[in-house]
Structures are given as C-alpha cells and as structure tokens.
Amino acid sequence: SYPAQSSALRIELIEQPNDLIEKPKEEEKKEEEAEEKKEVQECFIGGCSGEICSSDPEAISTCEFLLGMECLSEEMSCQLIEDECTWVLSEASAQCFLEIEREHGLTATDTRIGYLFEKARKFKEK
C-alpha cells in the first residue's frame, strides 16, 4: 500500500548463479564472436552457384547470374586464413575478374560478389 506500511523481521540475500546474471550485450557479442572463431576449422563452398566461401557447410544464396560467376571455376580455392574462410584467387581467376570489370564497370562490381573484383585488383598489384 502507499505509503509503505510494512516491516521486515529478516532479510535474506540469495546469491544468483553466474549464468543467470545478465552480461552487457557488447561482452556477450565478443564472447560469441570468439566462440565462432574457435569453431572454424574447415571451409566450405556453398550458395546456389558456388559463390560462397564459408565455415557453414549449409550456406545458401539466391539463384541468379551475376557478372563474374564464371570466374569462380578458374582455380579459386576457399581457404581458412587467419581464422576466417576466404576466397583465394589464382592468376587465371584474377585475370577473369579484371576483364569482366573492364568490360562492364560498376554493373559487375556493384553486386554481392563485387568484393572479388577488389581482391583481383589487389592480387594483380602484388
């Protein structure tokens, strides 16, 4: 009731187990990311056209033709590098991406595999 009209004979403190105490969201996110990194031991090629390099063996994507998809068959490999699955380009695949970029410009690079054109430019700069 209001105003307070009660009293207590005894107050007992009950400790909460650590797993019930809420952690700050940032700390929780960091722990999840660290756990994910520990688990990555193998990389898989996935997606409708084999365009995804991921630690998820069941990764899926929409089925559509994107400029550059044909370069994926040019001796590229999906490898674990610094705890992350990533595409490693060959000389042939880098050349393929660069030719498509020269021919089509932003139409080719402004897609979900556009980052592979950037990788091809970096590959050629080496």
N, CA, C and O atoms as a GROMACS GRO file, in nm:
protein
  504
    1SER      N    1   0.084  -0.119   0.000
    1SER     CA    2   0.000   0.000   0.000
    1SER      C    3   0.088   0.124   0.000
    1SER      O    4   0.209   0.116   0.022
    2TYR      N    5   0.027   0.233  -0.024
    2TYR     CA    6   0.101   0.358  -0.030
    2TYR      C    7   0.046   0.455   0.071
    2TYR      O    8  -0.076   0.471   0.072
    3PRO      N    9   0.117   0.517   0.150
    3PRO     CA   10   0.260   0.500   0.171
    3PRO      C   11   0.291   0.364   0.235
    3PRO      O   12   0.205   0.298   0.293
    4ALA      N   13   0.420   0.326   0.221
    4ALA     CA   14   0.461   0.194   0.270
    4ALA      C   15   0.425   0.178   0.417
    4ALA      O   16   0.451   0.265   0.499
    5GLN      N   17   0.365   0.064   0.448
    5GLN     CA   18   0.321   0.038   0.587
    5GLN      C   19   0.361  -0.102   0.630
    5GLN      O   20   0.287  -0.169   0.701
    6SER      N   21   0.478  -0.146   0.588
    6SER     CA   22   0.519  -0.281   0.625
    6SER      C   23   0.656  -0.278   0.689
    6SER      O   24   0.726  -0.176   0.686
    7SER      N   25   0.693  -0.389   0.744
    7SER     CA   26   0.824  -0.403   0.805
    7SER      C   27   0.872  -0.544   0.781
    7SER      O   28   0.794  -0.633   0.746
    8ALA      N   29   1.002  -0.566   0.800
    8ALA     CA   30   1.058  -0.699   0.779
    8ALA      C   31   1.125  -0.746   0.906
    8ALA      O   32   1.194  -0.669   0.973
    9LEU      N   33   1.104  -0.872   0.938
    9LEU     CA   34   1.170  -0.929   1.054
    9LEU      C   35   1.310  -0.977   1.018
    9LEU      O   36   1.401  -0.974   1.101
   10ARG      N   37   1.325  -1.022   0.890
   10ARG     CA   38   1.453  -1.077   0.848
   10ARG      C   39   1.470  -1.053   0.698
   10ARG      O   40   1.374  -1.064   0.622
   11ILE      N   41   1.590  -1.020   0.657
   11ILE     CA   42   1.622  -1.006   0.514
   11ILE      C   43   1.725  -1.111   0.481
   11ILE      O   44   1.828  -1.120   0.547
   12GLU      N   45   1.699  -1.190   0.379
   12GLU     CA   46   1.790  -1.297   0.340
   12GLU      C   47   1.839  -1.270   0.198
   12GLU      O   48   1.757  -1.252   0.107
   13LEU      N   49   1.971  -1.267   0.177
   13LEU     CA   50   2.030  -1.246   0.045
   13LEU      C   51   2.054  -1.381  -0.020
   13LEU      O   52   2.118  -1.469   0.039
   14ILE      N   53   2.005  -1.397  -0.138
   14ILE     CA   54   2.023  -1.521  -0.213
   14ILE      C   55   2.115  -1.490  -0.330
   14ILE      O   56   2.086  -1.402  -0.410
   15GLU      N   57   2.226  -1.562  -0.339
   15GLU     CA   58   2.319  -1.540  -0.449
   15GLU      C   59   2.265  -1.604  -0.576
   15GLU      O   60   2.213  -1.715  -0.574
   16GLN      N   61   2.280  -1.529  -0.687
   16GLN     CA   62   2.239  -1.582  -0.817
   16GLN      C   63   2.356  -1.656  -0.880
   16GLN      O   64   2.470  -1.612  -0.871
   17PRO      N   65   2.327  -1.769  -0.943
   17PRO     CA   66   2.435  -1.836  -1.017
   17PRO      C   67   2.484  -1.744  -1.129
   17PRO      O   68   2.407  -1.665  -1.183
   18ASN      N   69   2.612  -1.753  -1.163
   18ASN     CA   70   2.671  -1.665  -1.265
   18ASN      C   71   2.599  -1.671  -1.399
   18ASN      O   72   2.593  -1.571  -1.470
   19ASP      N   73   2.545  -1.786  -1.435
   19ASP     CA   74   2.480  -1.797  -1.565
   19ASP      C   75   2.345  -1.724  -1.569
   19ASP      O   76   2.289  -1.708  -1.677
   20LEU      N   77   2.294  -1.681  -1.457
   20LEU     CA   78   2.168  -1.606  -1.455
   20LEU      C   79   2.190  -1.455  -1.454
   20LEU      O   80   2.097  -1.379  -1.479
   21ILE      N   81   2.311  -1.413  -1.426
   21ILE     CA   82   2.341  -1.270  -1.424
   21ILE      C   83   2.355  -1.223  -1.568
   21ILE      O   84   2.431  -1.281  -1.646
   22GLU      N   85   2.282  -1.119  -1.604
   22GLU     CA   86   2.288  -1.069  -1.741
   22GLU      C   87   2.420  -1.000  -1.766
   22GLU      O   88   2.467  -0.920  -1.685
   23LYS      N   89   2.480  -1.032  -1.880
   23LYS     CA   90   2.605  -0.970  -1.920
   23LYS      C   91   2.571  -0.854  -2.013
   23LYS      O   92   2.469  -0.856  -2.082
   24PRO      N   93   2.656  -0.755  -2.014
   24PRO     CA   94   2.635  -0.647  -2.110
   24PRO      C   95   2.635  -0.704  -2.252
   24PRO      O   96   2.711  -0.796  -2.281
   25LYS      N   97   2.553  -0.650  -2.339
   25LYS     CA   98   2.539  -0.703  -2.475
   25LYS      C   99   2.671  -0.704  -2.551
   25LYS      O  100   2.698  -0.797  -2.627
   26GLU      N  101   2.755  -0.602  -2.532
   26GLU     CA  102   2.884  -0.598  -2.602
   26GLU      C  103   2.972  -0.715  -2.560
   26GLU      O  104   3.037  -0.778  -2.643
   27GLU      N  105   2.975  -0.743  -2.430
   27GLU     CA  106   3.056  -0.854  -2.379
   27GLU      C  107   3.003  -0.986  -2.433
   27GLU      O  108   3.081  -1.075  -2.469
   28GLU      N  109   2.872  -1.000  -2.438
   28GLU     CA  110   2.810  -1.122  -2.489
   28GLU      C  111   2.845  -1.141  -2.636
   28GLU      O  112   2.875  -1.252  -2.679
   29LYS      N  113   2.840  -1.032  -2.713
   29LYS     CA  114   2.871  -1.039  -2.856
   29LYS      C  115   3.018  -1.079  -2.878
   29LYS      O  116   3.047  -1.161  -2.965
   30LYS      N  117   3.109  -1.023  -2.798
   30LYS     CA  118   3.250  -1.057  -2.810
   30LYS      C  119   3.274  -1.205  -2.781
   30LYS      O  120   3.353  -1.271  -2.849
   31GLU      N  121   3.205  -1.256  -2.680
   31GLU     CA  122   3.219  -1.398  -2.646
   31GLU      C  123   3.169  -1.487  -2.759
   31GLU      O  124   3.230  -1.588  -2.792
   32GLU      N  125   3.055  -1.447  -2.820
   32GLU     CA  126   3.000  -1.524  -2.931
   32GLU      C  127   3.096  -1.525  -3.049
   32GLU      O  128   3.118  -1.629  -3.111
   33GLU      N  129   3.154  -1.408  -3.081
   33GLU     CA  130   3.249  -1.399  -3.192
   33GLU      C  131   3.373  -1.484  -3.164
   33GLU      O  132   3.423  -1.552  -3.254
   34ALA      N  133   3.421  -1.481  -3.041
   34ALA     CA  134   3.539  -1.561  -3.005
   34ALA      C  135   3.508  -1.709  -3.018
   34ALA      O  136   3.591  -1.786  -3.066
   35GLU      N  137   3.388  -1.748  -2.975
   35GLU     CA  138   3.346  -1.888  -2.984
   35GLU      C  139   3.336  -1.932  -3.130
   35GLU      O  140   3.378  -2.042  -3.166
   36GLU      N  141   3.279  -1.844  -3.215
   36GLU     CA  142   3.268  -1.876  -3.357
   36GLU      C  143   3.406  -1.895  -3.419
   36GLU      O  144   3.427  -1.987  -3.497
   37LYS      N  145   3.500  -1.808  -3.383
   37LYS     CA  146   3.636  -1.819  -3.437
   37LYS      C  147   3.701  -1.949  -3.395
   37LYS      O  148   3.771  -2.011  -3.476
   38LYS      N  149   3.680  -1.991  -3.273
   38LYS     CA  150   3.738  -2.117  -3.225
   38LYS      C  151   3.683  -2.235  -3.303
   38LYS      O  152   3.755  -2.331  -3.330
   39GLU      N  153   3.557  -2.228  -3.338
   39GLU     CA  154   3.492  -2.340  -3.404
   39GLU      C  155   3.531  -2.354  -3.551
   39GLU      O  156   3.523  -2.464  -3.605
   40VAL      N  157   3.574  -2.246  -3.617
   40VAL     CA  158   3.607  -2.252  -3.758
   40VAL      C  159   3.734  -2.333  -3.777
   40VAL      O  160   3.844  -2.290  -3.739
   41GLN      N  161   3.719  -2.448  -3.836
   41GLN     CA  162   3.834  -2.533  -3.863
   41GLN      C  163   3.836  -2.579  -4.008
   41GLN      O  164   3.936  -2.629  -4.057
   42GLU      N  165   3.723  -2.560  -4.074
   42GLU     CA  166   3.710  -2.606  -4.211
   42GLU      C  167   3.624  -2.508  -4.288
   42GLU      O  168   3.532  -2.449  -4.233
   43CYS      N  169   3.653  -2.492  -4.416
   43CYS     CA  170   3.576  -2.402  -4.500
   43CYS      C  171   3.504  -2.481  -4.608
   43CYS      O  172   3.551  -2.586  -4.653
   44PHE      N  173   3.390  -2.427  -4.648
   44PHE     CA  174   3.305  -2.495  -4.747
   44PHE      C  175   3.264  -2.397  -4.855
   44PHE      O  176   3.250  -2.277  -4.831
   45ILE      N  177   3.244  -2.450  -4.973
   45ILE     CA  178   3.190  -2.370  -5.084
   45ILE      C  179   3.042  -2.397  -5.089
   45ILE      O  180   2.998  -2.512  -5.093
   46GLY      N  181   2.964  -2.290  -5.089
   46GLY     CA  182   2.818  -2.305  -5.088
   46GLY      C  183   2.753  -2.201  -5.177
   46GLY      O  184   2.818  -2.135  -5.258
   47GLY      N  185   2.624  -2.190  -5.160
   47GLY     CA  186   2.547  -2.098  -5.243
   47GLY      C  187   2.499  -2.167  -5.369
   47GLY      O  188   2.553  -2.270  -5.408
   48CYS      N  189   2.399  -2.109  -5.430
   48CYS     CA  190   2.339  -2.169  -5.549
   48CYS      C  191   2.439  -2.189  -5.662
   48CYS      O  192   2.433  -2.288  -5.735
   49SER      N  193   2.533  -2.093  -5.677
   49SER     CA  194   2.631  -2.100  -5.786
   49SER      C  195   2.771  -2.128  -5.736
   49SER      O  196   2.868  -2.112  -5.810
   50GLY      N  197   2.782  -2.170  -5.610
   50GLY     CA  198   2.914  -2.197  -5.553
   50GLY      C  199   2.994  -2.071  -5.531
   50GLY      O  200   3.117  -2.072  -5.541
   51GLU      N  201   2.926  -1.961  -5.500
   51GLU     CA  202   2.994  -1.832  -5.484
   51GLU      C  203   3.023  -1.796  -5.338
   51GLU      O  204   3.083  -1.692  -5.312
   52ILE      N  205   2.982  -1.881  -5.244
   52ILE     CA  206   3.003  -1.851  -5.102
   52ILE      C  207   3.116  -1.937  -5.047
   52ILE      O  208   3.116  -2.059  -5.064
   53CYS      N  209   3.210  -1.872  -4.981
   53CYS     CA  210   3.318  -1.940  -4.909
   53CYS      C  211   3.289  -1.915  -4.762
   53CYS      O  212   3.296  -1.801  -4.716
   54SER      N  213   3.256  -2.021  -4.688
   54SER     CA  214   3.206  -2.003  -4.552
   54SER      C  215   3.241  -2.123  -4.464
   54SER      O  216   3.274  -2.231  -4.513
   55SER      N  217   3.233  -2.101  -4.334
   55SER     CA  218   3.251  -2.211  -4.239
   55SER      C  219   3.122  -2.290  -4.221
   55SER      O  220   3.119  -2.392  -4.152
   56ASP      N  221   3.015  -2.242  -4.283
   56ASP     CA  222   2.884  -2.307  -4.275
   56ASP      C  223   2.866  -2.402  -4.394
   56ASP      O  224   2.855  -2.356  -4.508
   57PRO      N  225   2.864  -2.532  -4.370
   57PRO     CA  226   2.851  -2.628  -4.481
   57PRO      C  227   2.714  -2.622  -4.550
   57PRO      O  228   2.696  -2.679  -4.658
   58GLU      N  229   2.620  -2.552  -4.490
   58GLU     CA  230   2.486  -2.544  -4.549
   58GLU      C  231   2.452  -2.402  -4.594
   58GLU      O  232   2.334  -2.368  -4.605
   59ALA      N  233   2.552  -2.318  -4.620
   59ALA     CA  234   2.528  -2.180  -4.664
   59ALA      C  235   2.453  -2.180  -4.796
   59ALA      O  236   2.487  -2.254  -4.889
   60ILE      N  237   2.350  -2.097  -4.804
   60ILE     CA  238   2.269  -2.089  -4.926
   60ILE      C  239   2.264  -1.944  -4.974
   60ILE      O  240   2.297  -1.851  -4.901
   61SER      N  241   2.223  -1.928  -5.098
   61SER     CA  242   2.206  -1.795  -5.156
   61SER      C  243   2.097  -1.802  -5.261
   61SER      O  244   2.049  -1.909  -5.297
   62THR      N  245   2.059  -1.685  -5.309
   62THR     CA  246   1.960  -1.681  -5.416
   62THR      C  247   2.026  -1.731  -5.544
   62THR      O  248   2.148  -1.721  -5.560
   63CYS      N  249   1.946  -1.784  -5.634
   63CYS     CA  250   1.998  -1.836  -5.761
   63CYS      C  251   1.980  -1.729  -5.869
   63CYS      O  252   1.870  -1.706  -5.919
   64GLU      N  253   2.090  -1.665  -5.902
   64GLU     CA  254   2.088  -1.561  -6.004
   64GLU      C  255   2.224  -1.557  -6.069
   64GLU      O  256   2.324  -1.595  -6.008
   65PHE      N  257   2.229  -1.512  -6.192
   65PHE     CA  258   2.358  -1.499  -6.259
   65PHE      C  259   2.412  -1.360  -6.231
   65PHE      O  260   2.346  -1.260  -6.259
   66LEU      N  261   2.531  -1.355  -6.177
   66LEU     CA  262   2.599  -1.228  -6.152
   66LEU      C  263   2.726  -1.226  -6.236
   66LEU      O  264   2.793  -1.327  -6.251
   67LEU      N  265   2.757  -1.110  -6.292
   67LEU     CA  266   2.880  -1.098  -6.369
   67LEU      C  267   2.998  -1.136  -6.279
   67LEU      O  268   3.011  -1.086  -6.168
   68GLY      N  269   3.080  -1.224  -6.328
   68GLY     CA  270   3.195  -1.271  -6.251
   68GLY      C  271   3.178  -1.413  -6.202
   68GLY      O  272   3.276  -1.477  -6.162
   69MET      N  273   3.055  -1.464  -6.204
   69MET     CA  274   3.032  -1.601  -6.156
   69MET      C  275   3.116  -1.702  -6.235
   69MET      O  276   3.161  -1.802  -6.181
   70GLU      N  277   3.136  -1.673  -6.364
   70GLU     CA  278   3.213  -1.766  -6.446
   70GLU      C  279   3.359  -1.775  -6.401
   70GLU      O  280   3.427  -1.873  -6.432
   71CYS      N  281   3.407  -1.675  -6.331
   71CYS     CA  282   3.546  -1.674  -6.283
   71CYS      C  283   3.567  -1.768  -6.164
   71CYS      O  284   3.680  -1.805  -6.132
   72LEU      N  285   3.458  -1.806  -6.099
   72LEU     CA  286   3.469  -1.893  -5.981
   72LEU      C  287   3.529  -2.029  -6.015
   72LEU      O  288   3.586  -2.095  -5.929
   73SER      N  289   3.515  -2.070  -6.140
   73SER     CA  290   3.567  -2.201  -6.180
   73SER      C  291   3.713  -2.193  -6.226
   73SER      O  292   3.769  -2.293  -6.271
   74GLU      N  293   3.774  -2.076  -6.214
   74GLU     CA  294   3.912  -2.057  -6.259
   74GLU      C  295   4.013  -2.081  -6.147
   74GLU      O  296   4.088  -1.991  -6.110
   75GLU      N  297   4.016  -2.202  -6.094
   75GLU     CA  298   4.116  -2.245  -5.996
   75GLU      C  299   4.117  -2.164  -5.867
   75GLU      O  300   4.222  -2.152  -5.803
   76MET      N  301   4.003  -2.108  -5.828
   76MET     CA  302   3.994  -2.039  -5.700
   76MET      C  303   3.981  -2.144  -5.591
   76MET      O  304   3.937  -2.256  -5.616
   77SER      N  305   4.020  -2.107  -5.469
   77SER     CA  306   4.002  -2.200  -5.357
   77SER      C  307   3.947  -2.126  -5.237
   77SER      O  308   3.972  -2.007  -5.217
   78CYS      N  309   3.872  -2.199  -5.158
   78CYS     CA  310   3.810  -2.147  -5.036
   78CYS      C  311   3.896  -2.198  -4.921
   78CYS      O  312   3.900  -2.318  -4.894
   79GLN      N  313   3.967  -2.106  -4.853
   79GLN     CA  314   4.064  -2.148  -4.751
   79GLN      C  315   4.043  -2.074  -4.620
   79GLN      O  316   3.986  -1.965  -4.615
   80LEU      N  317   4.090  -2.137  -4.513
   80LEU     CA  318   4.089  -2.077  -4.381
   80LEU      C  319   4.217  -1.997  -4.364
   80LEU      O  320   4.327  -2.053  -4.361
   81ILE      N  321   4.203  -1.863  -4.354
   81ILE     CA  322   4.318  -1.776  -4.338
   81ILE      C  323   4.288  -1.683  -4.221
   81ILE      O  324   4.188  -1.612  -4.221
   82GLU      N  325   4.376  -1.684  -4.122
   82GLU     CA  326   4.360  -1.602  -4.002
   82GLU      C  327   4.221  -1.622  -3.940
   82GLU      O  328   4.151  -1.525  -3.911
   83ASP      N  329   4.183  -1.747  -3.922
   83ASP     CA  330   4.056  -1.785  -3.859
   83ASP      C  331   3.933  -1.740  -3.936
   83ASP      O  332   3.825  -1.726  -3.878
   84GLU      N  333   3.946  -1.716  -4.065
   84GLU     CA  334   3.832  -1.674  -4.145
   84GLU      C  335   3.835  -1.745  -4.280
   84GLU      O  336   3.940  -1.756  -4.344
   85CYS      N  337   3.719  -1.794  -4.323
   85CYS     CA  338   3.710  -1.856  -4.455
   85CYS      C  339   3.708  -1.746  -4.560
   85CYS      O  340   3.630  -1.652  -4.551
   86THR      N  341   3.795  -1.759  -4.659
   86THR     CA  342   3.805  -1.657  -4.762
   86THR      C  343   3.845  -1.718  -4.896
   86THR      O  344   3.909  -1.823  -4.901
   87TRP      N  345   3.806  -1.651  -5.003
   87TRP     CA  346   3.844  -1.695  -5.136
   87TRP      C  347   3.990  -1.659  -5.160
   87TRP      O  348   4.034  -1.549  -5.125
   88VAL      N  349   4.063  -1.750  -5.221
   88VAL     CA  350   4.200  -1.725  -5.265
   88VAL      C  351   4.198  -1.738  -5.416
   88VAL      O  352   4.164  -1.842  -5.471
   89LEU      N  353   4.235  -1.629  -5.482
   89LEU     CA  354   4.229  -1.624  -5.628
   89LEU      C  355   4.356  -1.682  -5.690
   89LEU      O  356   4.463  -1.677  -5.631
   90SER      N  357   4.341  -1.734  -5.808
   90SER     CA  358   4.455  -1.778  -5.889
   90SER      C  359   4.483  -1.668  -5.991
   90SER      O  360   4.406  -1.573  -6.004
   91GLU      N  361   4.591  -1.681  -6.061
   91GLU     CA  362   4.623  -1.585  -6.167
   91GLU      C  363   4.509  -1.581  -6.269
   91GLU      O  364   4.468  -1.474  -6.313
   92ALA      N  365   4.458  -1.699  -6.306
   92ALA     CA  366   4.351  -1.706  -6.406
   92ALA      C  367   4.221  -1.642  -6.357
   92ALA      O  368   4.155  -1.571  -6.433
   93SER      N  369   4.184  -1.666  -6.231
   93SER     CA  370   4.059  -1.608  -6.181
   93SER      C  371   4.072  -1.457  -6.166
   93SER      O  372   3.977  -1.384  -6.196
   94ALA      N  373   4.187  -1.408  -6.121
   94ALA     CA  374   4.207  -1.263  -6.108
   94ALA      C  375   4.196  -1.197  -6.245
   94ALA      O  376   4.131  -1.093  -6.260
   95GLN      N  377   4.258  -1.257  -6.344
   95GLN     CA  378   4.252  -1.204  -6.481
   95GLN      C  379   4.108  -1.202  -6.531
   95GLN      O  380   4.065  -1.106  -6.594
   96CYS      N  381   4.034  -1.308  -6.504
   96CYS     CA  382   3.894  -1.319  -6.545
   96CYS      C  383   3.811  -1.206  -6.484
   96CYS      O  384   3.735  -1.140  -6.554
   97PHE      N  385   3.826  -1.182  -6.353
   97PHE     CA  386   3.751  -1.076  -6.286
   97PHE      C  387   3.787  -0.938  -6.344
   97PHE      O  388   3.699  -0.855  -6.365
   98LEU      N  389   3.916  -0.915  -6.370
   98LEU     CA  390   3.959  -0.786  -6.422
   98LEU      C  391   3.906  -0.761  -6.562
   98LEU      O  392   3.869  -0.648  -6.595
   99GLU      N  393   3.902  -0.863  -6.646
   99GLU     CA  394   3.847  -0.848  -6.781
   99GLU      C  395   3.698  -0.814  -6.776
   99GLU      O  396   3.651  -0.729  -6.851
  100ILE      N  397   3.626  -0.880  -6.689
  100ILE     CA  398   3.482  -0.852  -6.676
  100ILE      C  399   3.461  -0.710  -6.622
  100ILE      O  400   3.370  -0.640  -6.667
  101GLU      N  401   3.544  -0.668  -6.529
  101GLU     CA  402   3.533  -0.533  -6.474
  101GLU      C  403   3.562  -0.428  -6.582
  101GLU      O  404   3.493  -0.326  -6.589
  102ARG      N  405   3.664  -0.453  -6.664
  102ARG     CA  406   3.695  -0.359  -6.773
  102ARG      C  407   3.577  -0.348  -6.871
  102ARG      O  408   3.545  -0.239  -6.919
  103GLU      N  409   3.515  -0.460  -6.898
  103GLU     CA  410   3.406  -0.462  -6.995
  103GLU      C  411   3.275  -0.404  -6.940
  103GLU      O  412   3.202  -0.337  -7.013
  104HIS      N  413   3.244  -0.430  -6.812
  104HIS     CA  414   3.113  -0.394  -6.757
  104HIS      C  415   3.115  -0.287  -6.647
  104HIS      O  416   3.009  -0.236  -6.611
  105GLY      N  417   3.231  -0.253  -6.594
  105GLY     CA  418   3.242  -0.148  -6.492
  105GLY      C  419   3.161  -0.177  -6.367
  105GLY      O  420   3.161  -0.289  -6.316
  106LEU      N  421   3.091  -0.074  -6.317
  106LEU     CA  422   3.016  -0.085  -6.192
  106LEU      C  423   2.904  -0.187  -6.199
  106LEU      O  424   2.862  -0.239  -6.095
  107THR      N  425   2.855  -0.215  -6.316
  107THR     CA  426   2.749  -0.316  -6.330
  107THR      C  427   2.798  -0.449  -6.274
  107THR      O  428   2.721  -0.524  -6.214
  108ALA      N  429   2.925  -0.479  -6.294
  108ALA     CA  430   2.983  -0.605  -6.246
  108ALA      C  431   3.019  -0.597  -6.098
  108ALA      O  432   2.994  -0.692  -6.023
  109THR      N  433   3.076  -0.486  -6.057
  109THR     CA  434   3.131  -0.479  -5.921
  109THR      C  435   3.029  -0.442  -5.815
  109THR      O  436   3.054  -0.460  -5.696
  110ASP      N  437   2.914  -0.391  -5.856
  110ASP     CA  438   2.813  -0.349  -5.759
  110ASP      C  439   2.712  -0.462  -5.732
  110ASP      O  440   2.591  -0.444  -5.744
  111THR      N  441   2.766  -0.578  -5.694
  111THR     CA  442   2.683  -0.695  -5.661
  111THR      C  443   2.737  -0.757  -5.533
  111THR      O  444   2.836  -0.710  -5.477
  112ARG      N  445   2.673  -0.863  -5.488
  112ARG     CA  446   2.718  -0.927  -5.365
  112ARG      C  447   2.851  -1.001  -5.380
  112ARG      O  448   2.911  -1.039  -5.280
  113ILE      N  449   2.898  -1.021  -5.503
  113ILE     CA  450   3.032  -1.078  -5.522
  113ILE      C  451   3.131  -0.972  -5.570
  113ILE      O  452   3.241  -1.004  -5.614
  114GLY      N  453   3.091  -0.846  -5.561
  114GLY     CA  454   3.177  -0.736  -5.604
  114GLY      C  455   3.310  -0.731  -5.533
  114GLY      O  456   3.409  -0.685  -5.590
  115TYR      N  457   3.315  -0.778  -5.409
  115TYR     CA  458   3.441  -0.778  -5.334
  115TYR      C  459   3.547  -0.864  -5.401
  115TYR      O  460   3.667  -0.844  -5.379
  116LEU      N  461   3.506  -0.960  -5.484
  116LEU     CA  462   3.603  -1.045  -5.553
  116LEU      C  463   3.678  -0.967  -5.661
  116LEU      O  464   3.792  -0.998  -5.692
  117PHE      N  465   3.613  -0.865  -5.719
  117PHE     CA  466   3.682  -0.779  -5.816
  117PHE      C  467   3.792  -0.699  -5.746
  117PHE      O  468   3.900  -0.680  -5.801
  118GLU      N  469   3.763  -0.653  -5.624
  118GLU     CA  470   3.862  -0.581  -5.544
  118GLU      C  471   3.979  -0.674  -5.511
  118GLU      O  472   4.095  -0.634  -5.518
  119LYS      N  473   3.949  -0.799  -5.476
  119LYS     CA  474   4.054  -0.897  -5.449
  119LYS      C  475   4.141  -0.918  -5.573
  119LYS      O  476   4.263  -0.931  -5.563
  120ALA      N  477   4.077  -0.920  -5.690
  120ALA     CA  478   4.152  -0.939  -5.815
  120ALA      C  479   4.246  -0.821  -5.840
  120ALA      O  480   4.360  -0.842  -5.883
  121ARG      N  481   4.201  -0.699  -5.814
  121ARG     CA  482   4.289  -0.582  -5.831
  121ARG      C  483   4.408  -0.591  -5.737
  121ARG      O  484   4.521  -0.564  -5.777
  122LYS      N  485   4.384  -0.629  -5.611
  122LYS     CA  486   4.492  -0.642  -5.514
  122LYS      C  487   4.588  -0.754  -5.554
  122LYS      O  488   4.710  -0.742  -5.536
  123PHE      N  489   4.533  -0.863  -5.606
  123PHE     CA  490   4.613  -0.977  -5.649
  123PHE      C  491   4.711  -0.932  -5.758
  123PHE      O  492   4.828  -0.968  -5.756
  124LYS      N  493   4.662  -0.854  -5.853
  124LYS     CA  494   4.744  -0.810  -5.966
  124LYS      C  495   4.849  -0.706  -5.924
  124LYS      O  496   4.953  -0.694  -5.988
  125GLU      N  497   4.822  -0.632  -5.814
  125GLU     CA  498   4.917  -0.532  -5.767
  125GLU      C  499   5.041  -0.594  -5.706
  125GLU      O  500   5.145  -0.530  -5.699
  126LYS      N  501   5.031  -0.718  -5.661
  126LYS     CA  502   5.144  -0.786  -5.594
  126LYS      C  503   5.261  -0.805  -5.686
  126LYS      O  504   5.363  -0.861  -5.645
   0.00000   0.00000   0.00000
